[in-house]
PDB file of C-alpha atoms in Angstrom:
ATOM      1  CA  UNK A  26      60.609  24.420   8.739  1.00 44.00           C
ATOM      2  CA  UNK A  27      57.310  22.706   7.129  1.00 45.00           C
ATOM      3  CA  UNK A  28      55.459  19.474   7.836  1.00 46.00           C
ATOM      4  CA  UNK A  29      57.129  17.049   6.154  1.00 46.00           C
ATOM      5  CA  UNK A  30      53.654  14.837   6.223  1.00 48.00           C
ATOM      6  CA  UNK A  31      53.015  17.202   3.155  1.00 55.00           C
ATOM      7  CA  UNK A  32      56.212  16.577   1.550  1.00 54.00           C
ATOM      8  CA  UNK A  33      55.870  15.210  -2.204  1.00 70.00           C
ATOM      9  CA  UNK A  34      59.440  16.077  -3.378  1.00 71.00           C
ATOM     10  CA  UNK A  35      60.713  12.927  -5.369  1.00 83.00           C
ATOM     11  CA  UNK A  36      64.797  12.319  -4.051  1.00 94.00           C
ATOM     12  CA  UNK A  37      65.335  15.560  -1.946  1.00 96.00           C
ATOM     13  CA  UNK A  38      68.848  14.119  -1.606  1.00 97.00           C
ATOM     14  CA  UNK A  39      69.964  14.491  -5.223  1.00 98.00           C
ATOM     15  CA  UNK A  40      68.092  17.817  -5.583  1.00 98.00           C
ATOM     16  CA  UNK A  41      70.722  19.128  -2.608  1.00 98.00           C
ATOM     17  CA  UNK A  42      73.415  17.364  -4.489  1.00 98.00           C
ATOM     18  CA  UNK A  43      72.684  19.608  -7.804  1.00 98.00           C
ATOM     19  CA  UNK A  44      72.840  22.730  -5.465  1.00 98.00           C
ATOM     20  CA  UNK A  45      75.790  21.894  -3.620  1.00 98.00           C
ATOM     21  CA  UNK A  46      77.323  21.337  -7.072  1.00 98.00           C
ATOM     22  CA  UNK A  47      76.394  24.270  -8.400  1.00 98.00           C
ATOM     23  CA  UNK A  48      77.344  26.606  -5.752  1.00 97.00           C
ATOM     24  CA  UNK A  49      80.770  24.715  -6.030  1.00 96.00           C
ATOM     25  CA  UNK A  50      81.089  25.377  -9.798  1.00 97.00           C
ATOM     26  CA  UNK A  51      79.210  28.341  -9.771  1.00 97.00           C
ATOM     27  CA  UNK A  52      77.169  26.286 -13.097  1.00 98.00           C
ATOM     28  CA  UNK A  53      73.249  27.328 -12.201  1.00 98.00           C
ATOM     29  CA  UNK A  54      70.854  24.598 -12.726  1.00 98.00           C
ATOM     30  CA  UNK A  55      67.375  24.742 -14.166  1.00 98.00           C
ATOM     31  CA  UNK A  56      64.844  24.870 -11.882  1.00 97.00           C
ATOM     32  CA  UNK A  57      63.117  21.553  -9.862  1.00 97.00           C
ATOM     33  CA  UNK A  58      59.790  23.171 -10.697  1.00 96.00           C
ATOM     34  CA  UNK A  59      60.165  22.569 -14.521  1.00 96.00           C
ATOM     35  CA  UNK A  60      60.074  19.169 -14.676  1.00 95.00           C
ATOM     36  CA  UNK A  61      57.763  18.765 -10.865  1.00 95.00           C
ATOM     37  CA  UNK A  62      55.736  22.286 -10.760  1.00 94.00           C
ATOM     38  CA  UNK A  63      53.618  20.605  -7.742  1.00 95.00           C
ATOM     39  CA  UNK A  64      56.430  21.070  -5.588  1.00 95.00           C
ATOM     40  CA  UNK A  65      55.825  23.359  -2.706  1.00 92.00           C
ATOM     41  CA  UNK A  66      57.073  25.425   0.176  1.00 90.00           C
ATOM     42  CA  UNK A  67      57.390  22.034   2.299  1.00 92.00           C
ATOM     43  CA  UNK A  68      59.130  20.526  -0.675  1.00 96.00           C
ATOM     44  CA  UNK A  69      61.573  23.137  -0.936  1.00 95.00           C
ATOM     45  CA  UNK A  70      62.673  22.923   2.810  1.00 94.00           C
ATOM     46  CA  UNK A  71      62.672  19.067   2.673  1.00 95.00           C
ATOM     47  CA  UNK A  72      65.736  19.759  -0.297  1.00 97.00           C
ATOM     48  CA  UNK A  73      66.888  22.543   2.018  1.00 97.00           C
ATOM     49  CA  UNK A  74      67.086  19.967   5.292  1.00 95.00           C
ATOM     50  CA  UNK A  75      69.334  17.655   3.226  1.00 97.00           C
ATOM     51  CA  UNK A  76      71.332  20.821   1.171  1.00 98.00           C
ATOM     52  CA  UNK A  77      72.847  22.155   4.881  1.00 97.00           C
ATOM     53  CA  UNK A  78      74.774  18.869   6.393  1.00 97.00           C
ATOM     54  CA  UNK A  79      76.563  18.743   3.140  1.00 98.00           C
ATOM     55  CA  UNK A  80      77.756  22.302   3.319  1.00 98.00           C
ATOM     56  CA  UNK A  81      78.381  22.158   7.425  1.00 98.00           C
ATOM     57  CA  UNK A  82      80.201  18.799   6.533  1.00 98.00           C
ATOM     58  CA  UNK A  83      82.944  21.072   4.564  1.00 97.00           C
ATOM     59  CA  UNK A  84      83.403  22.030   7.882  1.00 97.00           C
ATOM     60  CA  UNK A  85      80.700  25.574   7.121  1.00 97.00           C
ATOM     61  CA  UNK A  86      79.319  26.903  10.693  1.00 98.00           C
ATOM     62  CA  UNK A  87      75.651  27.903  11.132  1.00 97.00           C
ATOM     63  CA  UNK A  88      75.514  31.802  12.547  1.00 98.00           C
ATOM     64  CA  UNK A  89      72.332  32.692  12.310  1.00 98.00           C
ATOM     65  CA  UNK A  90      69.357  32.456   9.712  1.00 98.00           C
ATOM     66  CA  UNK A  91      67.903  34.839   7.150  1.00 97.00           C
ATOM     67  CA  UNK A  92      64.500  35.284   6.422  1.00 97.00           C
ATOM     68  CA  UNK A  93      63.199  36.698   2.755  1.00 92.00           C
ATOM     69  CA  UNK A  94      59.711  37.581   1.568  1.00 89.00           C
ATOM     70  CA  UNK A  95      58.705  39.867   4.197  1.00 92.00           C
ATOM     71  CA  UNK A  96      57.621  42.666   2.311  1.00 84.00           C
ATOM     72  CA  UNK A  97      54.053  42.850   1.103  1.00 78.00           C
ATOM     73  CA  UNK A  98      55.400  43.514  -1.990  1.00 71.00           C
ATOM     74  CA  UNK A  99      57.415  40.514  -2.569  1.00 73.00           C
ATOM     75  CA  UNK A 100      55.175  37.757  -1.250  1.00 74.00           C
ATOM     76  CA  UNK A 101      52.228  39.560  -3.789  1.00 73.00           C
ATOM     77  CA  UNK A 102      54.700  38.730  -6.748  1.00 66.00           C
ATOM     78  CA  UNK A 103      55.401  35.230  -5.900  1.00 69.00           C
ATOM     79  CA  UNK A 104      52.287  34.677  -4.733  1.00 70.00           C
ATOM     80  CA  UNK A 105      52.643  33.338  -1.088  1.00 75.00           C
ATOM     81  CA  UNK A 106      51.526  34.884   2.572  1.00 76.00           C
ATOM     82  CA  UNK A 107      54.676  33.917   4.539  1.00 81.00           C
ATOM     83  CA  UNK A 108      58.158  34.573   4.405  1.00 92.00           C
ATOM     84  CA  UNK A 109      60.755  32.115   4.026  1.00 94.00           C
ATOM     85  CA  UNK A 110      63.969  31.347   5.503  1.00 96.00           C
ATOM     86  CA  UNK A 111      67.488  29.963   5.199  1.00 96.00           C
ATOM     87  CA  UNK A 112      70.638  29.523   7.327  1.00 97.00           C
ATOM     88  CA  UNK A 113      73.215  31.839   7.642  1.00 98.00           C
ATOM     89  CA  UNK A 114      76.970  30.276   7.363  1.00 98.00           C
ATOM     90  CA  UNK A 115      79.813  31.362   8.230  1.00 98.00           C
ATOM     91  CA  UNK A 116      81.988  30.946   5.572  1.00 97.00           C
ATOM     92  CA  UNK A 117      79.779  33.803   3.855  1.00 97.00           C
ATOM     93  CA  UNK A 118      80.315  36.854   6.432  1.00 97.00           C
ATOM     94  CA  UNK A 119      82.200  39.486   5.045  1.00 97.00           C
ATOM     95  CA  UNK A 120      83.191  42.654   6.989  1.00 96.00           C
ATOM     96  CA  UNK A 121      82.055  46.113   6.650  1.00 98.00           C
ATOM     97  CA  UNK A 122      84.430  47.980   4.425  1.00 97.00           C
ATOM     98  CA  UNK A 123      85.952  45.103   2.703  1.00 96.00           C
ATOM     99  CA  UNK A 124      85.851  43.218  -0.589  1.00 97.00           C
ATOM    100  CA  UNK A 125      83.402  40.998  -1.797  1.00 97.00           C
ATOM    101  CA  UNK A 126      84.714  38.275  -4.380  1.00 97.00           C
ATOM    102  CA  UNK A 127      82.332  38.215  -7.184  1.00 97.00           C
ATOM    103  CA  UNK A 128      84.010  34.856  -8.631  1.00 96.00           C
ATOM    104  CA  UNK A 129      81.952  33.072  -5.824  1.00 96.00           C
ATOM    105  CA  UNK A 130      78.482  33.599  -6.787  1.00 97.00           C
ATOM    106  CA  UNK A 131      76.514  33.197 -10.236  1.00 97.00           C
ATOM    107  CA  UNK A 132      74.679  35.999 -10.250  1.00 96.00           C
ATOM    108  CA  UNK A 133      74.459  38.218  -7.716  1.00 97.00           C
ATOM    109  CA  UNK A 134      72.028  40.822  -6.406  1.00 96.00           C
ATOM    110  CA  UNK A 135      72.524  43.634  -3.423  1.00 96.00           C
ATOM    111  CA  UNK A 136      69.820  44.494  -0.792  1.00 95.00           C
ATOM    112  CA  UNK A 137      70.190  46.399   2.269  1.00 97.00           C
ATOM    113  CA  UNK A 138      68.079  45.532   5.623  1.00 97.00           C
ATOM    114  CA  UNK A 139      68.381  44.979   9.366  1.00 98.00           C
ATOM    115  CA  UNK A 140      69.940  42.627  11.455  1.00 98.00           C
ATOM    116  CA  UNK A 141      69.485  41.470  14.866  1.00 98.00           C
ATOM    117  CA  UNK A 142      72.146  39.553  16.992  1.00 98.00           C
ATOM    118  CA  UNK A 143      69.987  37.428  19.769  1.00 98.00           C
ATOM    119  CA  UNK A 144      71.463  38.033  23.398  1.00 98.00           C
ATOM    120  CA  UNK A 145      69.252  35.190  24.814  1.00 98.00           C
ATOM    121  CA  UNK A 146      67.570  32.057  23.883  1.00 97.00           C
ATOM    122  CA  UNK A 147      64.450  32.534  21.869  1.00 97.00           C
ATOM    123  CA  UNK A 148      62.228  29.359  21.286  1.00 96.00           C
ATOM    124  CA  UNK A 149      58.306  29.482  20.068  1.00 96.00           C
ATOM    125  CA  UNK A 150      55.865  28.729  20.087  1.00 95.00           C
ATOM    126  CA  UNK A 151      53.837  32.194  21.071  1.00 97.00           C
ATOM    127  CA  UNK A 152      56.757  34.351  20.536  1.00 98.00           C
ATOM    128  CA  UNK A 153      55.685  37.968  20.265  1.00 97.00           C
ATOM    129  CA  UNK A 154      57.136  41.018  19.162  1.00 96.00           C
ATOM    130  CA  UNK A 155      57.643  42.359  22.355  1.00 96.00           C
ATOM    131  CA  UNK A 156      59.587  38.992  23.403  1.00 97.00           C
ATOM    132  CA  UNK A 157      61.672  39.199  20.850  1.00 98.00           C
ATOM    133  CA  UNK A 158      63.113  42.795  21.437  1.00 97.00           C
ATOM    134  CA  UNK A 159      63.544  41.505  25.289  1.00 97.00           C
ATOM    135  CA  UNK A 160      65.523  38.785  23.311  1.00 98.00           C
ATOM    136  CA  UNK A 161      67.875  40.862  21.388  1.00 98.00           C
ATOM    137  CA  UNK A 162      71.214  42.434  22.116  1.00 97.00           C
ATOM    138  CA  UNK A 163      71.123  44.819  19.657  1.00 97.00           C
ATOM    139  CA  UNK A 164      70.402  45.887  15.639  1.00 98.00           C
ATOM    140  CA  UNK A 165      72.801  46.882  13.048  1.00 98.00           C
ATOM    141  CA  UNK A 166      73.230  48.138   9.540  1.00 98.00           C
ATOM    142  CA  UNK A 167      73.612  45.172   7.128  1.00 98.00           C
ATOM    143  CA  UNK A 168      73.585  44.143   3.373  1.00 98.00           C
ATOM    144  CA  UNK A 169      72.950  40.713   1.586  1.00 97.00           C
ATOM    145  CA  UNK A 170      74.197  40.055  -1.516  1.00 97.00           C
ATOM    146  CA  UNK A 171      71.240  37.532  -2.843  1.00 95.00           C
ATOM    147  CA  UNK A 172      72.492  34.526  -5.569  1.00 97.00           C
ATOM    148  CA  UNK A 173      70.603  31.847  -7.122  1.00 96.00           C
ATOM    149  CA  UNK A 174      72.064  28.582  -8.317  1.00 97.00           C
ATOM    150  CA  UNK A 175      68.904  28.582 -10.502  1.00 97.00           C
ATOM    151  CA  UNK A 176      69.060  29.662 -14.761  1.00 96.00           C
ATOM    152  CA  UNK A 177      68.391  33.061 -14.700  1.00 94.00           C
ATOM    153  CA  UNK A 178      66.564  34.025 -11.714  1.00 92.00           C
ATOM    154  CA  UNK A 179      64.094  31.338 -13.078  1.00 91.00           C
ATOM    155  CA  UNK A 180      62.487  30.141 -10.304  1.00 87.00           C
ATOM    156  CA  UNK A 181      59.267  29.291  -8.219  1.00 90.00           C
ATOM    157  CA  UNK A 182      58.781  29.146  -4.306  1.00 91.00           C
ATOM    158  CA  UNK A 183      60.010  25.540  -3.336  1.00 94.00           C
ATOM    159  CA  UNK A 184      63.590  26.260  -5.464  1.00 95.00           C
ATOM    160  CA  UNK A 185      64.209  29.493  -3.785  1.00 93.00           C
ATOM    161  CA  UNK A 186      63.398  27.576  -0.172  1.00 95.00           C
ATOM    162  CA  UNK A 187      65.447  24.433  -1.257  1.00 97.00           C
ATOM    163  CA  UNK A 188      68.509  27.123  -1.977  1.00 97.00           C
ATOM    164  CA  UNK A 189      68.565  28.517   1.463  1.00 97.00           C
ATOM    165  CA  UNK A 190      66.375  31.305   0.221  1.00 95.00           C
ATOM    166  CA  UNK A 191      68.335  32.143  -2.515  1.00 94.00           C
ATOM    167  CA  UNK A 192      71.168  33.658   0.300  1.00 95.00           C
ATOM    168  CA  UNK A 193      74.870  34.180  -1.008  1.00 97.00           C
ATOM    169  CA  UNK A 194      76.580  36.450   1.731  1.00 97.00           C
ATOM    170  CA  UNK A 195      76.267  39.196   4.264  1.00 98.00           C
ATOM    171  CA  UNK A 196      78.087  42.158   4.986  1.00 98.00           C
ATOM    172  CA  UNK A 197      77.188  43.406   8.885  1.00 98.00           C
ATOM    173  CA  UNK A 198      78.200  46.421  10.625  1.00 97.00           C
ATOM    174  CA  UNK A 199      80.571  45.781  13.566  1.00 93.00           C
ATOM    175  CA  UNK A 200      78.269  48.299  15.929  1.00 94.00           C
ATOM    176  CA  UNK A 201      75.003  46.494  16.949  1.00 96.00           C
ATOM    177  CA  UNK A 202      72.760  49.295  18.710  1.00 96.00           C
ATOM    178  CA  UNK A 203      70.696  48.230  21.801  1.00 95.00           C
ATOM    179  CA  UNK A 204      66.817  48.378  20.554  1.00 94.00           C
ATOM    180  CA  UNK A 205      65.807  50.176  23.717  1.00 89.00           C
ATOM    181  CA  UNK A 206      65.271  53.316  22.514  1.00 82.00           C
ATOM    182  CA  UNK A 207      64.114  53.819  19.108  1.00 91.00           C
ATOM    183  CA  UNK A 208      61.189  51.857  16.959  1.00 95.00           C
ATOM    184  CA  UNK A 209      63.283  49.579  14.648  1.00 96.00           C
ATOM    185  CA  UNK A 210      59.363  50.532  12.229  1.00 97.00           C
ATOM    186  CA  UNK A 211      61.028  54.003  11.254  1.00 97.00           C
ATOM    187  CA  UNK A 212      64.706  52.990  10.884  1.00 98.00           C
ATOM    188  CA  UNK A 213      64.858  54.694   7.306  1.00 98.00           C
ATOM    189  CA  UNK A 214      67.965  53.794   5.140  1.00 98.00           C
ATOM    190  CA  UNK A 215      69.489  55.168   1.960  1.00 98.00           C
ATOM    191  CA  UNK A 216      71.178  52.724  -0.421  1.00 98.00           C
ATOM    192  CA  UNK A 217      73.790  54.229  -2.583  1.00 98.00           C
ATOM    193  CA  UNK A 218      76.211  52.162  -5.322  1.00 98.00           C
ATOM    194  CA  UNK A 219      79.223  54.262  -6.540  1.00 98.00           C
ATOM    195  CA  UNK A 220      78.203  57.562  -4.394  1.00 97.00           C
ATOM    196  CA  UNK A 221      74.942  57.913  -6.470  1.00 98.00           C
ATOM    197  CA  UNK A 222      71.723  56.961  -5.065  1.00 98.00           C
ATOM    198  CA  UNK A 223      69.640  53.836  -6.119  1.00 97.00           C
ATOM    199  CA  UNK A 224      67.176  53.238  -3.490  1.00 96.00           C
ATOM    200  CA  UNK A 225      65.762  54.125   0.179  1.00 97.00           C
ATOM    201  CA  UNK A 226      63.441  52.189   2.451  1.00 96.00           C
ATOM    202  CA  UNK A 227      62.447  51.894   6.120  1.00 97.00           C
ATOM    203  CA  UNK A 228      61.603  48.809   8.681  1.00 97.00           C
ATOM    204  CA  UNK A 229      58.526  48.669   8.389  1.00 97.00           C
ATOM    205  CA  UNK A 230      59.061  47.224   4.753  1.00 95.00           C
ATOM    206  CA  UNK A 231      59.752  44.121   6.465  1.00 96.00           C
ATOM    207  CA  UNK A 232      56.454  42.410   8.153  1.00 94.00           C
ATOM    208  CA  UNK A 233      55.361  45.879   9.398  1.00 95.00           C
ATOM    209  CA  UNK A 234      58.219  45.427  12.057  1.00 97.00           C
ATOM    210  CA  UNK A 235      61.983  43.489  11.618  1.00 97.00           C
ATOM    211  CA  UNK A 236      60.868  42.245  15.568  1.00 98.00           C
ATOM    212  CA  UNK A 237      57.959  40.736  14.244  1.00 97.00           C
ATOM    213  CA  UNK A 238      60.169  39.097  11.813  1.00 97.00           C
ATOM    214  CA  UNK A 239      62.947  37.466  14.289  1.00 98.00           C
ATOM    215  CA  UNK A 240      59.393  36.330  16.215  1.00 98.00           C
ATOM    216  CA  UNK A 241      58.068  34.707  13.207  1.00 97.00           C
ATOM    217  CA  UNK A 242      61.317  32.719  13.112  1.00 98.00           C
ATOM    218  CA  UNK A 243      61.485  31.952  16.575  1.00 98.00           C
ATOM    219  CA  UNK A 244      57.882  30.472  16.097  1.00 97.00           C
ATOM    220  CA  UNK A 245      58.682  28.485  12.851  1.00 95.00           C
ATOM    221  CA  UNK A 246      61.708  27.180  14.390  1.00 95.00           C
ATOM    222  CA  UNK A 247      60.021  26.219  17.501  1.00 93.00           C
ATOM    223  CA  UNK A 248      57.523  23.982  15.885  1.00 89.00           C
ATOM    224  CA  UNK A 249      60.895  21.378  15.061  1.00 81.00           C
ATOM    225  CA  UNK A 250      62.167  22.233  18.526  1.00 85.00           C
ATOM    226  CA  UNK A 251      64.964  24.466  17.222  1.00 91.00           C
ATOM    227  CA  UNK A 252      65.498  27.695  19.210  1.00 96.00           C
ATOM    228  CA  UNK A 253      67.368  31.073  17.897  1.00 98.00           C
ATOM    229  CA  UNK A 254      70.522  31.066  20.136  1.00 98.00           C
ATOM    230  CA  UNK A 255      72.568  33.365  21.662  1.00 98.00           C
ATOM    231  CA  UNK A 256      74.628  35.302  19.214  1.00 98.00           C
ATOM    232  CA  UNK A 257      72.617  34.097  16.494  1.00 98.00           C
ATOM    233  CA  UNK A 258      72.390  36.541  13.422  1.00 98.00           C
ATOM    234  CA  UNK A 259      68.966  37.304  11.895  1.00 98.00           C
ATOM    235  CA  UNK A 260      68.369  38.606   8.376  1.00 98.00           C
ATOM    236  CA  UNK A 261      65.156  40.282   8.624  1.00 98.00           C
ATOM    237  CA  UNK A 262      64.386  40.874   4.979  1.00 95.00           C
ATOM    238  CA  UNK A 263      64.941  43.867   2.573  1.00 94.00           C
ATOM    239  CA  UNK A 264      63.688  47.268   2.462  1.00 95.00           C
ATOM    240  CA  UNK A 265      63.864  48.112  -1.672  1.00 92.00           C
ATOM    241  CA  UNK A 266      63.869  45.847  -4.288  1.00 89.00           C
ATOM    242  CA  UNK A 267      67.506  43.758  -5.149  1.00 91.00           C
ATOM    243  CA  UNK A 268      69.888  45.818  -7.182  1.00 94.00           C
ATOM    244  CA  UNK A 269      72.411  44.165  -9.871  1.00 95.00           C
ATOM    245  CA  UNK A 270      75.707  44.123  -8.112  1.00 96.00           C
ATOM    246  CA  UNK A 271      79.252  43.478 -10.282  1.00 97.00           C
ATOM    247  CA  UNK A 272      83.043  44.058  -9.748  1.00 97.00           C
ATOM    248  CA  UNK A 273      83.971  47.974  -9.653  1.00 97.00           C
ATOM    249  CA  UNK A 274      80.651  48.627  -7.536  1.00 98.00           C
ATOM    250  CA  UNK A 275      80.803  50.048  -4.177  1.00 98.00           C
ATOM    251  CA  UNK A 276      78.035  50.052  -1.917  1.00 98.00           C
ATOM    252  CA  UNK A 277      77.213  51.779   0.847  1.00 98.00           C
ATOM    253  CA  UNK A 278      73.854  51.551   2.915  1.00 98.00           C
ATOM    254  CA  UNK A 279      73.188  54.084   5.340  1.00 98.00           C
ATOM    255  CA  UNK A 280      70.575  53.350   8.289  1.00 98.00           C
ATOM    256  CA  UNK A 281      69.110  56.025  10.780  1.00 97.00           C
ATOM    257  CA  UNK A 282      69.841  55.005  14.484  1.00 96.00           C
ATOM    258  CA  UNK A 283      72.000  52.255  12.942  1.00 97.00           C
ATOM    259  CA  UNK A 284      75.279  54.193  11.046  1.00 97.00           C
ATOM    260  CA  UNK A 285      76.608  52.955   8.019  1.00 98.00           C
ATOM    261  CA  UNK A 286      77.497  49.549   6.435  1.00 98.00           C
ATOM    262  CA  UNK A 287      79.651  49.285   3.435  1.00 98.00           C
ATOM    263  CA  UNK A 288      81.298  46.697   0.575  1.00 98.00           C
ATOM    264  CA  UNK A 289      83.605  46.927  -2.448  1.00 98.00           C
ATOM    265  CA  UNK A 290      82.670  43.943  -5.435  1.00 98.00           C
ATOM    266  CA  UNK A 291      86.217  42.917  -6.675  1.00 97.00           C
ATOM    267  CA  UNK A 292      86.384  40.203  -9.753  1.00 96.00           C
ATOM    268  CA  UNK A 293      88.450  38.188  -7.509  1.00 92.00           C
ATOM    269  CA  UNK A 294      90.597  37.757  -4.211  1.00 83.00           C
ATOM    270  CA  UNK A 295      93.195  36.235  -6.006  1.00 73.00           C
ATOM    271  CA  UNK A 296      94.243  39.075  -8.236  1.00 51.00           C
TER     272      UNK A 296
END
């Protein structure tokens, strides 16, 4: 969330309207930066807070959030100092070992990274790390499959925020791991797409800790008096740069501590 007293957007509803188009007709749009490049990260979330009633009104649930921009790496390219975040819906879960349709996205990218399921209440402000594991039922192995409604990957801060951070599904692991007993810093992971290896990473990639990303949430939330509630999924970023993703691949993601998460891209479910 962002203070909406800096808010300069011009008609945040019919920005949300072009989204929620073009995720139904899988058409991207050109970006709301080419025509206003003022807009910023407040801007974005003011398109973002009208975007998510229309999609919940299709009768969409909210399961958690996902939060991007948490490597160093990534906020140096687009030039920020935060991450960003999005909601996570329902209707985008997709279970470990299945198929993935790639008829609903435009053009989709695949990222492994960790995510936390909340086991209690978490409202900020002055949530910590530490409060955050205390918070937390457990971690699992996880991929995202990143989309943007935007031309090309064309796109500045404030579009990525007003597309709920560019998400376009999730594919968890059913076992979620207490976080007791190991540092969720040195979880290291191995991506691999058709048995070969494309990437690795480790935790750490994301804000020097994935807790200190679910308390960065917590925090950002709190300031609108939203808490993360039980059984709440959070995202906490990715660990390697986003790989290409298209039917025939499958992808597997394999986390220390965490196991192994898995999906198969298929054209379509109706074939």
């Amino acid at each position: 969330m962002a203070d909406r007293s800096d808010v300069r957007v011009v008609d945040p509803r019919g920005k949300a309207a072009a989204l929620y188009e073009a995720r139904r007709t899988r058409v991207p749009i050109a970006p709301f930066t080419d025509t206003e490049p003022h807009l910023t990260l407040a801007d974005g979330y003011a398109v973002q807070a009208e975007l998510v009633p229309m999609l919940l009104a299709d009768g969409d649930e909210l399961i958690g959030y996902k939060v991007g921009l948490t490597s160093l790496a990534m906020q140096r390219l687009i030039g920020v100092e935060s991450p960003d975040f999005g909601p996570v819906l329902a209707s985008t879960r997709y279970a470990d070992g299945g198929v993935v349709p790639m008829d609903r996205f435009i053009s989709p990218r695949m990222e492994a990274e960790i995510t936390f399921v909340m086991g209690d209440s978490l409202l900020g402000p002055g949530v910590t790390a530490d409060a955050a594991r205390q918070a937390v039922s457990g971690a699992a192995a996880s991929m995202e499959i990143v989309d943007s409604r935007f031309e090309d990957w064309r796109l500045e801060l404030a579009d990525t925020v007003a597309d709920l951070a560019s998400n376009g599904a999730l594919v968890v692991s059913d076992a979620f791991v207490p976080v007791d007993d190991f540092d969720s810093r040195l979880v290291g992971m191995v991506l691999s797409r058709n048995g070969e290896l494309v990437d690795t990473g480790a935790g750490a990639a994301a804000l020097g800790d994935p807790l200190k990303v679910v308390a960065w949430l917590a925090n950002v939330l709190g300031e609108h008096g939203l808490a993360l509630e039980p059984g709440h999924l959070v995202m906490t970023g990715a660990l390697h740069a986003a790989v290409p993703l298209a039917a025939g691949d499958v992808f597997t993601a394999e986390f220390d501590r965490l196991g192994t998460v898995s999906v198969r891209a298929v054209d379509s479910l109706d074939l």
